[in-house]
Amino acid sequence: MEATSSSSGPGAPYGRVPEAVHRRRWAILAVLLFGLLIVVLDNSILNVAMKTIAAPAPAGLDATQSQLEWAVNSYALVLAGILFTAGLLGDRFGRKKVLLFGMAVFGTGSVLCAFSGSPTELITFRALMGFGGAFVMPATLAIIVNIFERKEQPKAIGIWAGAIGLAVAIGPITGGILLGHFWWGSVFLVNVPIVITAVITMSVLVPNSKDPQPGRLDPLGVVLSVVGLVLLVYGIIMGGQLADFTAPKAAGAASGGLFVLALFVLHERRSGHPSLDVRWFRRPAFSAAVLSIALVFFALMGVTFFTVFYTQSVRGFTPLQSGLLMLPLAAAHMFFAVRVRRVVEKLGVRTVCTGGMVMLAVAMAGFLLLDRDTPVWVLEVLLFFQGASMAHIMPPATVSIMQSLPRDKASSGSAVNNTFRQVGGALGIAVLGSVLSTTYRNGISGRLDALPGLTDEARHAAGESVEATLTVAAKLGPQGRTLVGPAHDAFVHAMHVTVVGASTTALLGAAVVALFLPKRGAARKKPDTAHPDSQKEQAGAGT
């Protein structure tokens, strides 16, 4: 069924969901979760495959630590950079259309990634997957907001957030099974049947919706945001790779990125058709919730990135076992995400989100308890509390974002939500990954310098990550065995330093939420009447 506005059929009053759509809203939600599942599943599968992709050919691609970071970040950066425009295209041409387009591109990128012949090809095709994902993520959440009445939105968004936990569980386990029987490319090829199933069911069930008065596109804003983000994260990654954040290559790129992003903000403030409407950030319910999500994923993605190396490289678990170890995080997230709305109704969104951020900080600080032989149940308890804390942050913060805007702006609001989540995650991997890499190199360099026969290039490569060191140790035979213990110790120390940064970030998020998030959530407010789009926004602000 087609709808001419974001929430109503022809002639229906604004804010009313068409009856035919209302009756099948839960079936539509189930279908939309395919889109969310495939995007999140891919990243969780990739985390488990990191160690395999880092292995020498033919088993892997012989990827370095920085290349592994770029394999993750090329996806996240492209996705984040064009989410604004993808949201506007959904508002203009219809969310169903851009959703199906995004799924098709994502599936194509998955096939190309599966048959990559080098780390460079993998990074490139991951960027293509990010391009497709940019059209999927805002469309799923925007359609959910438009097919559910306001009172049901917290429950629906809770299920949407809970599906992330499901993907977190399915991804590592599926990846572990595939890596146990097939080559590393199978973790991407598995996306294809899911994409095909999702496209068929979405074509049949999902209604189209769009903004009846969409804004114009903002190509300059898109270019500035993509260039700024790429330069910033590239500089941070290079700082970790060179073990010197003041090096011209690192500092110059990061400074240039910040400068371009500042130009982006100035452009958006002055533009009559911004891809990111900065007026939205005047609303505490919106700005505090957006920042909290960014900080959560900054901390979480950085920790998740190194957890795989801890379980596989230091503790010796297989990819499948490593995936199974993530089950407590996923189970806790799934269980609490669909129930947190009841707690929010009693305590308020500010209290619940603040408590979740504090619990996340404590759980991440708990990684200081882990060493080379800590009982594995300690890790499982920490992951459980990470999942539970996320479930008390993500759904209420997302509801606060989406309900602070009119339904006609659902795609754009969803794009902002997902953009800051992806940027936060990308910066988390870049910053915390660089801290991990730099600290590890400092801890193992003395041992590497003492080994005779290593060239300067080989010594530098071996110090980039624990997996690189262990690869060199295996090639050296008996002499290399003396590296294994020190490599494990250096990684554990680097992990401890990194989690302090992650925990501090989560505490910063708690302070932001406690100070600025409204106690009882969002209310759609009338925008600044001086803005060119004010009249059409006011028409929809009463939902």
XYZ file of C-alpha atoms in Angstrom:
543
model
C 0.000 0.000 0.000
C 1.367 3.397 -0.978
C 1.154 6.405 1.332
C 1.552 9.917 0.032
C 2.916 11.274 3.284
C 5.113 9.895 5.943
C 2.259 8.766 8.100
C -0.964 8.867 6.216
C -2.665 7.814 3.054
C -4.381 10.188 0.666
C -6.815 12.372 2.475
C -5.990 10.998 5.903
C -5.249 13.472 8.695
C -1.621 13.937 9.597
C -0.415 11.582 12.309
C -2.949 8.814 11.577
C -1.633 5.502 10.290
C -3.634 4.024 7.363
C -5.811 1.157 8.625
C -4.437 -1.442 6.190
C -0.883 -0.621 7.282
C -1.876 -0.496 10.953
C -3.291 -4.041 10.797
C -0.054 -5.538 9.475
C 2.364 -3.279 11.357
C 3.955 -6.115 13.352
C 4.544 -8.193 10.224
C 6.117 -5.135 8.577
C 8.330 -4.652 11.638
C 9.513 -8.267 11.386
C 10.417 -7.758 7.721
C 12.229 -4.492 8.428
C 14.366 -6.246 11.001
C 15.926 -8.180 8.112
C 17.440 -4.906 6.934
C 18.768 -4.077 10.367
C 19.937 -7.642 10.928
C 22.007 -7.778 7.758
C 23.829 -4.503 8.460
C 24.690 -5.310 12.086
C 25.338 -8.978 11.346
C 28.062 -8.085 8.884
C 30.091 -6.115 11.400
C 29.739 -8.719 14.156
C 30.808 -11.477 11.750
C 33.781 -9.396 10.610
C 34.997 -8.977 14.191
C 35.371 -12.752 14.573
C 37.092 -13.048 11.180
C 39.724 -10.396 11.994
C 42.342 -12.885 13.167
C 41.822 -15.087 10.092
C 42.023 -12.150 7.661
C 45.245 -11.070 9.376
C 46.811 -14.493 8.715
C 49.257 -14.894 5.828
C 47.962 -16.025 2.429
C 46.384 -18.323 1.387
C 44.523 -18.685 4.703
C 44.014 -14.917 4.987
C 44.981 -11.643 3.347
C 48.046 -10.919 5.503
C 46.344 -7.712 6.672
C 48.066 -5.413 9.141
C 46.410 -3.924 12.221
C 45.791 -0.604 10.473
C 44.339 -2.387 7.425
C 41.970 -4.318 9.694
C 40.887 -1.031 11.259
C 40.275 0.403 7.796
C 38.278 -2.682 6.796
C 35.907 -1.728 9.606
C 36.155 2.031 9.226
C 35.824 2.270 5.434
C 32.345 0.825 5.869
C 31.470 3.050 8.808
C 32.873 6.242 7.271
C 31.074 5.931 3.938
C 27.877 4.952 5.719
C 28.111 7.860 8.139
C 29.159 10.340 5.473
C 26.135 9.868 3.217
C 23.470 8.986 5.797
C 22.244 12.584 5.766
C 21.661 12.482 2.034
C 20.239 8.952 2.164
C 17.702 10.175 4.710
C 16.753 13.129 2.523
C 16.390 10.847 -0.496
C 14.080 8.642 1.532
C 11.981 11.665 2.500
C 11.901 12.821 -1.130
C 11.497 9.641 -3.210
C 10.058 7.193 -0.697
C 11.661 5.160 2.067
C 10.719 1.792 0.592
C 12.471 2.610 -2.683
C 15.733 3.676 -1.072
C 15.538 0.701 1.306
C 15.362 -1.775 -1.581
C 18.128 0.072 -3.430
C 20.349 -0.053 -0.354
C 19.768 -3.770 0.141
C 20.719 -4.494 -3.485
C 23.957 -2.475 -3.243
C 24.786 -4.082 0.096
C 24.361 -7.547 -1.385
C 26.571 -6.693 -4.352
C 29.294 -5.358 -2.064
C 29.101 -8.547 0.016
C 29.831 -10.714 -3.018
C 32.782 -8.535 -4.036
C 34.197 -8.580 -0.486
C 33.999 -12.370 -0.393
C 36.325 -12.643 -3.380
C 38.747 -9.827 -2.478
C 42.334 -10.631 -3.395
C 44.046 -8.100 -1.134
C 43.404 -5.932 1.939
C 43.020 -2.920 -0.374
C 40.243 -4.612 -2.331
C 38.526 -5.650 0.903
C 38.647 -2.066 2.204
C 37.245 -0.754 -1.099
C 34.370 -3.210 -1.310
C 33.569 -2.698 2.370
C 33.122 0.971 1.483
C 30.606 -0.113 -1.188
C 28.739 -2.096 1.458
C 28.707 1.031 3.608
C 27.158 2.943 0.719
C 24.342 0.419 0.567
C 23.950 0.314 4.334
C 23.505 4.096 4.397
C 20.223 3.686 2.528
C 19.058 0.794 4.712
C 19.608 2.072 8.248
C 17.568 5.332 8.238
C 14.786 3.787 6.173
C 14.096 0.937 8.612
C 13.729 3.178 11.651
C 11.830 5.866 9.736
C 9.262 3.338 8.471
C 8.822 1.952 11.983
C 8.073 5.444 13.309
C 5.543 5.951 10.523
C 3.615 2.683 10.860
C 3.242 2.795 14.643
C 1.267 5.305 16.661
C 3.225 7.333 19.199
C 2.168 5.219 22.192
C 3.452 2.024 20.523
C 6.709 3.489 19.262
C 8.755 2.768 22.427
C 7.821 -0.929 22.231
C 8.552 -1.148 18.498
C 11.859 0.710 18.840
C 12.746 -1.540 21.785
C 12.273 -4.569 19.535
C 14.312 -2.809 16.839
C 17.127 -2.257 19.338
C 16.783 -5.810 20.655
C 17.374 -7.103 17.129
C 20.825 -5.553 17.344
C 21.508 -7.909 20.241
C 20.267 -10.820 18.157
C 22.646 -9.861 15.354
C 25.499 -9.541 17.842
C 24.827 -13.148 18.883
C 24.173 -14.635 15.452
C 27.111 -12.882 13.781
C 30.068 -14.277 15.762
C 28.545 -17.758 16.022
C 27.739 -17.880 12.314
C 31.171 -16.506 11.522
C 32.834 -19.112 13.728
C 30.932 -21.963 12.052
C 31.738 -20.667 8.571
C 35.425 -20.120 9.343
C 35.604 -23.661 10.709
C 34.470 -25.135 7.390
C 35.089 -22.563 4.646
C 37.466 -19.781 3.650
C 37.248 -16.319 5.233
C 35.194 -14.895 2.337
C 32.227 -17.030 3.387
C 31.485 -14.545 6.190
C 30.500 -12.046 3.492
C 28.895 -14.474 1.069
C 26.408 -15.542 3.765
C 24.798 -12.102 3.419
C 23.501 -12.876 -0.059
C 20.601 -15.252 0.789
C 19.531 -12.904 3.595
C 19.503 -9.952 1.194
C 17.473 -11.876 -1.400
C 14.902 -12.968 1.206
C 14.661 -9.469 2.628
C 14.184 -7.790 -0.765
C 11.356 -10.173 -1.722
C 9.466 -9.809 1.568
C 9.998 -6.045 1.720
C 8.645 -5.643 -1.818
C 5.443 -7.414 -0.798
C 4.753 -6.075 2.702
C 6.446 -2.736 3.367
C 4.439 0.395 2.462
C 6.111 3.380 0.874
C 6.123 6.697 2.702
C 7.727 10.068 2.128
C 7.719 13.712 3.118
C 5.051 15.560 1.049
C 7.279 18.664 1.102
C 10.883 17.382 1.026
C 13.875 19.664 1.172
C 16.458 19.992 -1.583
C 19.645 17.934 -1.636
C 22.884 19.252 -0.168
C 25.827 17.979 -2.257
C 28.372 20.391 -0.730
C 27.409 19.274 2.762
C 27.828 15.636 1.766
C 31.304 16.257 0.323
C 32.441 18.223 3.387
C 31.185 15.599 5.854
C 32.772 12.662 4.012
C 36.120 14.421 3.484
C 36.231 15.676 7.075
C 35.463 12.296 8.618
C 37.896 10.396 6.419
C 40.756 12.807 7.137
C 40.084 12.808 10.884
C 39.957 9.038 11.289
C 42.844 8.501 8.864
C 44.989 10.786 10.998
C 44.088 8.938 14.171
C 44.779 5.525 12.644
C 48.123 6.722 11.256
C 49.061 8.047 14.679
C 48.600 4.587 16.145
C 50.381 2.880 13.254
C 53.401 5.213 13.497
C 53.284 5.226 17.322
C 53.480 9.022 17.070
C 50.346 11.166 16.990
C 52.458 14.282 16.436
C 53.909 12.961 13.168
C 53.066 15.317 10.260
C 51.168 12.592 8.393
C 48.962 11.896 11.408
C 48.571 15.359 12.931
C 48.145 17.036 9.535
C 45.346 14.688 8.440
C 43.512 14.902 11.765
C 43.791 18.699 11.900
C 42.605 18.967 8.315
C 39.653 16.738 9.138
C 38.614 18.904 12.082
C 38.899 22.021 9.912
C 36.716 20.538 7.150
C 34.138 19.370 9.696
C 34.031 22.895 11.115
C 33.338 24.176 7.590
C 30.587 21.562 7.316
C 28.878 22.868 10.464
C 29.123 26.496 9.240
C 27.697 25.503 5.864
C 24.807 23.613 7.460
C 23.953 26.591 9.679
C 23.719 28.934 6.694
C 22.126 26.597 4.170
C 18.410 26.881 3.398
C 18.326 23.129 2.669
C 20.845 21.536 5.066
C 21.503 17.812 5.037
C 21.908 18.131 8.820
C 19.477 20.629 10.328
C 21.534 22.013 13.204
C 18.413 23.654 14.700
C 17.425 20.221 15.954
C 20.347 20.304 18.371
C 18.708 23.166 20.259
C 16.355 20.550 21.708
C 17.897 18.853 24.774
C 15.946 15.639 24.173
C 17.521 15.391 20.736
C 21.084 16.620 21.250
C 21.772 14.819 24.548
C 20.344 11.557 23.228
C 22.388 11.785 20.017
C 25.603 12.478 21.930
C 24.934 9.641 24.386
C 24.545 7.166 21.516
C 27.785 8.373 19.924
C 29.689 7.992 23.192
C 28.231 4.531 23.844
C 29.379 3.256 20.474
C 32.736 5.016 20.790
C 33.414 2.983 23.915
C 31.695 -0.224 22.823
C 33.205 -0.607 19.339
C 36.699 0.076 20.643
C 36.326 -2.604 23.314
C 34.704 -5.104 20.931
C 37.549 -4.656 18.462
C 40.218 -5.862 20.876
C 38.061 -8.451 22.691
C 38.362 -10.743 19.657
C 42.155 -10.614 19.835
C 42.073 -11.236 23.589
C 39.900 -14.348 23.254
C 41.648 -15.768 20.175
C 45.264 -14.566 20.216
C 45.854 -14.486 23.984
C 43.429 -17.105 25.310
C 43.601 -19.446 22.309
C 39.874 -19.850 21.611
C 38.708 -20.777 18.126
C 36.583 -18.326 16.097
C 33.444 -20.336 16.949
C 34.284 -20.413 20.656
C 35.036 -16.701 20.513
C 31.625 -16.117 18.963
C 29.884 -18.188 21.623
C 31.593 -16.137 24.315
C 29.657 -13.097 23.057
C 26.296 -14.730 23.815
C 25.863 -13.147 27.285
C 26.190 -9.650 25.789
C 23.647 -10.406 23.084
C 21.231 -12.254 25.374
C 21.243 -9.463 27.952
C 20.716 -6.820 25.281
C 17.819 -8.721 23.704
C 16.145 -9.455 27.038
C 16.270 -5.952 28.493
C 15.829 -3.891 25.305
C 12.216 -4.993 24.808
C 11.373 -4.409 28.485
C 13.173 -1.172 29.258
C 10.180 0.981 28.264
C 8.425 -0.102 31.486
C 11.367 1.088 33.557
C 11.409 4.366 31.622
C 7.694 4.876 32.347
C 8.408 4.607 36.094
C 11.775 6.348 36.440
C 12.043 8.590 33.388
C 14.421 8.476 30.435
C 17.113 10.600 32.106
C 17.455 8.323 35.128
C 17.427 5.128 33.074
C 19.982 6.353 30.507
C 22.277 7.775 33.180
C 22.170 4.521 35.114
C 22.879 2.582 31.929
C 25.914 4.729 31.115
C 27.335 4.328 34.619
C 26.793 0.555 34.473
C 28.524 0.464 31.086
C 31.503 2.364 32.510
C 31.772 -0.089 35.422
C 31.502 -3.107 33.113
C 34.254 -1.790 30.866
C 36.471 -0.977 33.828
C 35.940 -4.596 34.865
C 38.194 -5.632 31.981
C 41.050 -4.599 34.259
C 40.398 -7.918 36.045
C 41.280 -9.920 32.944
C 44.746 -11.337 32.359
C 46.240 -14.351 30.587
C 44.559 -16.981 32.785
C 41.525 -15.285 34.377
C 38.541 -17.697 34.581
C 36.414 -17.219 31.498
C 33.241 -16.721 33.560
C 34.609 -13.301 34.603
C 34.609 -12.203 30.957
C 31.093 -13.599 30.535
C 29.757 -11.622 33.501
C 31.335 -8.424 32.171
C 29.834 -8.981 28.713
C 26.409 -9.638 30.261
C 26.493 -6.312 32.079
C 27.679 -4.568 28.917
C 24.651 -5.911 27.058
C 22.267 -5.004 29.865
C 23.647 -1.475 30.122
C 23.360 -0.935 26.359
C 19.722 -2.032 26.509
C 19.044 0.700 29.073
C 20.611 3.372 26.844
C 19.909 2.671 23.186
C 16.085 2.210 23.076
C 15.134 5.188 25.294
C 17.719 7.441 23.646
C 16.475 6.448 20.189
C 12.850 7.051 21.208
C 13.865 10.457 22.563
C 15.481 11.344 19.218
C 12.651 10.146 17.011
C 9.801 11.569 19.107
C 11.407 15.008 19.294
C 10.855 15.443 15.541
C 7.721 15.402 13.355
C 7.006 12.175 11.476
C 7.625 13.813 8.111
C 11.270 14.183 9.195
C 11.577 10.563 10.316
C 14.200 9.591 7.732
C 16.343 12.635 8.450
C 16.073 12.122 12.210
C 16.916 8.456 11.816
C 19.882 9.412 9.626
C 21.263 11.677 12.364
C 20.779 8.908 14.942
C 22.612 6.361 12.814
C 25.271 8.816 11.665
C 26.404 9.673 15.161
C 26.257 5.991 16.113
C 28.494 5.063 13.169
C 30.841 8.022 13.641
C 31.105 7.241 17.341
C 31.904 3.615 16.549
C 34.424 4.521 13.846
C 36.208 6.990 16.115
C 36.106 4.433 18.940
C 37.904 1.868 16.796
C 40.328 4.495 15.504
C 41.128 6.191 18.820
C 41.012 3.199 21.157
C 42.549 0.951 18.501
C 45.409 3.412 18.163
C 45.863 3.558 21.945
C 45.941 -0.238 21.989
C 48.430 -0.398 19.112
C 50.728 2.289 20.522
C 50.756 0.832 24.038
C 51.333 -2.671 22.718
C 54.240 -1.552 20.531
C 55.867 0.203 23.489
C 55.477 -2.952 25.563
C 56.901 -5.422 23.045
C 59.552 -3.287 21.293
C 62.295 -4.166 23.801
C 61.830 -7.879 23.172
C 61.787 -7.400 19.415
C 64.954 -5.286 19.522
C 66.729 -8.088 21.387
C 66.008 -10.632 18.640
C 68.878 -10.998 16.154
C 68.243 -11.368 12.448
C 65.131 -9.180 12.176
C 65.213 -6.313 9.693
C 63.938 -2.931 10.787
C 60.903 -3.370 8.538
C 60.101 -6.807 9.977
C 60.593 -5.517 13.517
C 58.206 -2.609 12.900
C 55.569 -4.885 11.344
C 55.858 -7.400 14.201
C 55.204 -4.673 16.763
C 51.974 -3.500 15.195
C 49.713 -6.096 16.850
C 49.812 -9.226 18.980
C 48.828 -11.309 15.973
C 51.703 -9.884 13.939
C 54.138 -10.682 16.748
C 52.855 -14.251 17.063
C 53.161 -14.701 13.289
C 56.837 -13.661 13.437
C 57.361 -15.901 16.465
C 55.991 -18.904 14.559
C 58.341 -18.242 11.631
C 61.378 -18.037 13.938
C 60.808 -21.510 15.399
C 62.330 -22.261 18.848
C 63.857 -18.803 19.059
C 60.459 -17.248 18.503
C 58.824 -19.070 21.392
C 60.431 -16.617 23.787
C 58.191 -13.937 22.235
C 54.845 -15.601 22.987
C 54.615 -14.890 26.710
C 55.827 -11.279 26.482
C 53.454 -10.669 23.540
C 50.493 -11.875 25.609
C 51.568 -9.757 28.584
C 52.071 -6.666 26.424
C 48.625 -7.087 24.877
C 46.903 -7.514 28.244
C 48.599 -4.352 29.514
C 47.580 -2.467 26.359
C 44.024 -3.752 26.792
C 43.947 -2.446 30.363
C 45.107 0.999 29.253
C 42.494 1.046 26.504
C 39.542 0.085 28.706
C 40.355 2.945 31.053
C 39.774 5.268 28.104
C 36.562 3.460 27.165
C 35.244 3.566 30.719
C 36.056 7.272 31.025
C 34.154 7.935 27.807
C 31.095 6.128 29.176
C 31.257 8.230 32.359
C 31.389 11.368 30.211
C 28.236 10.126 28.489
C 26.576 9.642 31.880
C 27.349 13.246 32.797
C 25.931 14.533 29.495
C 22.723 12.541 29.923
C 22.288 13.524 33.582
C 22.756 17.218 32.829
C 20.902 17.685 29.554
C 18.435 14.868 28.822
C 14.867 15.796 29.857
C 13.560 13.652 32.677
C 10.446 12.437 30.906
C 11.634 12.199 27.305
C 10.870 14.148 24.193
C 8.101 16.366 23.006
C 7.912 17.600 19.465
C 8.424 21.339 19.575
C 7.724 24.023 17.036
C 10.860 25.056 15.156
C 12.315 28.466 14.654
C 9.778 30.383 12.566
C 12.558 32.238 10.805
C 13.750 29.095 9.115
C 12.549 28.474 5.541
C 11.105 25.083 6.484
C 9.364 26.248 9.640
C 5.819 26.382 8.341
C 5.769 22.880 6.934
C 7.412 21.506 10.101
C 4.836 23.240 12.274
C 2.137 21.523 10.274
C 3.433 18.167 11.464
C 4.656 19.078 14.910
C 1.483 18.217 16.701
C 1.687 14.472 16.401
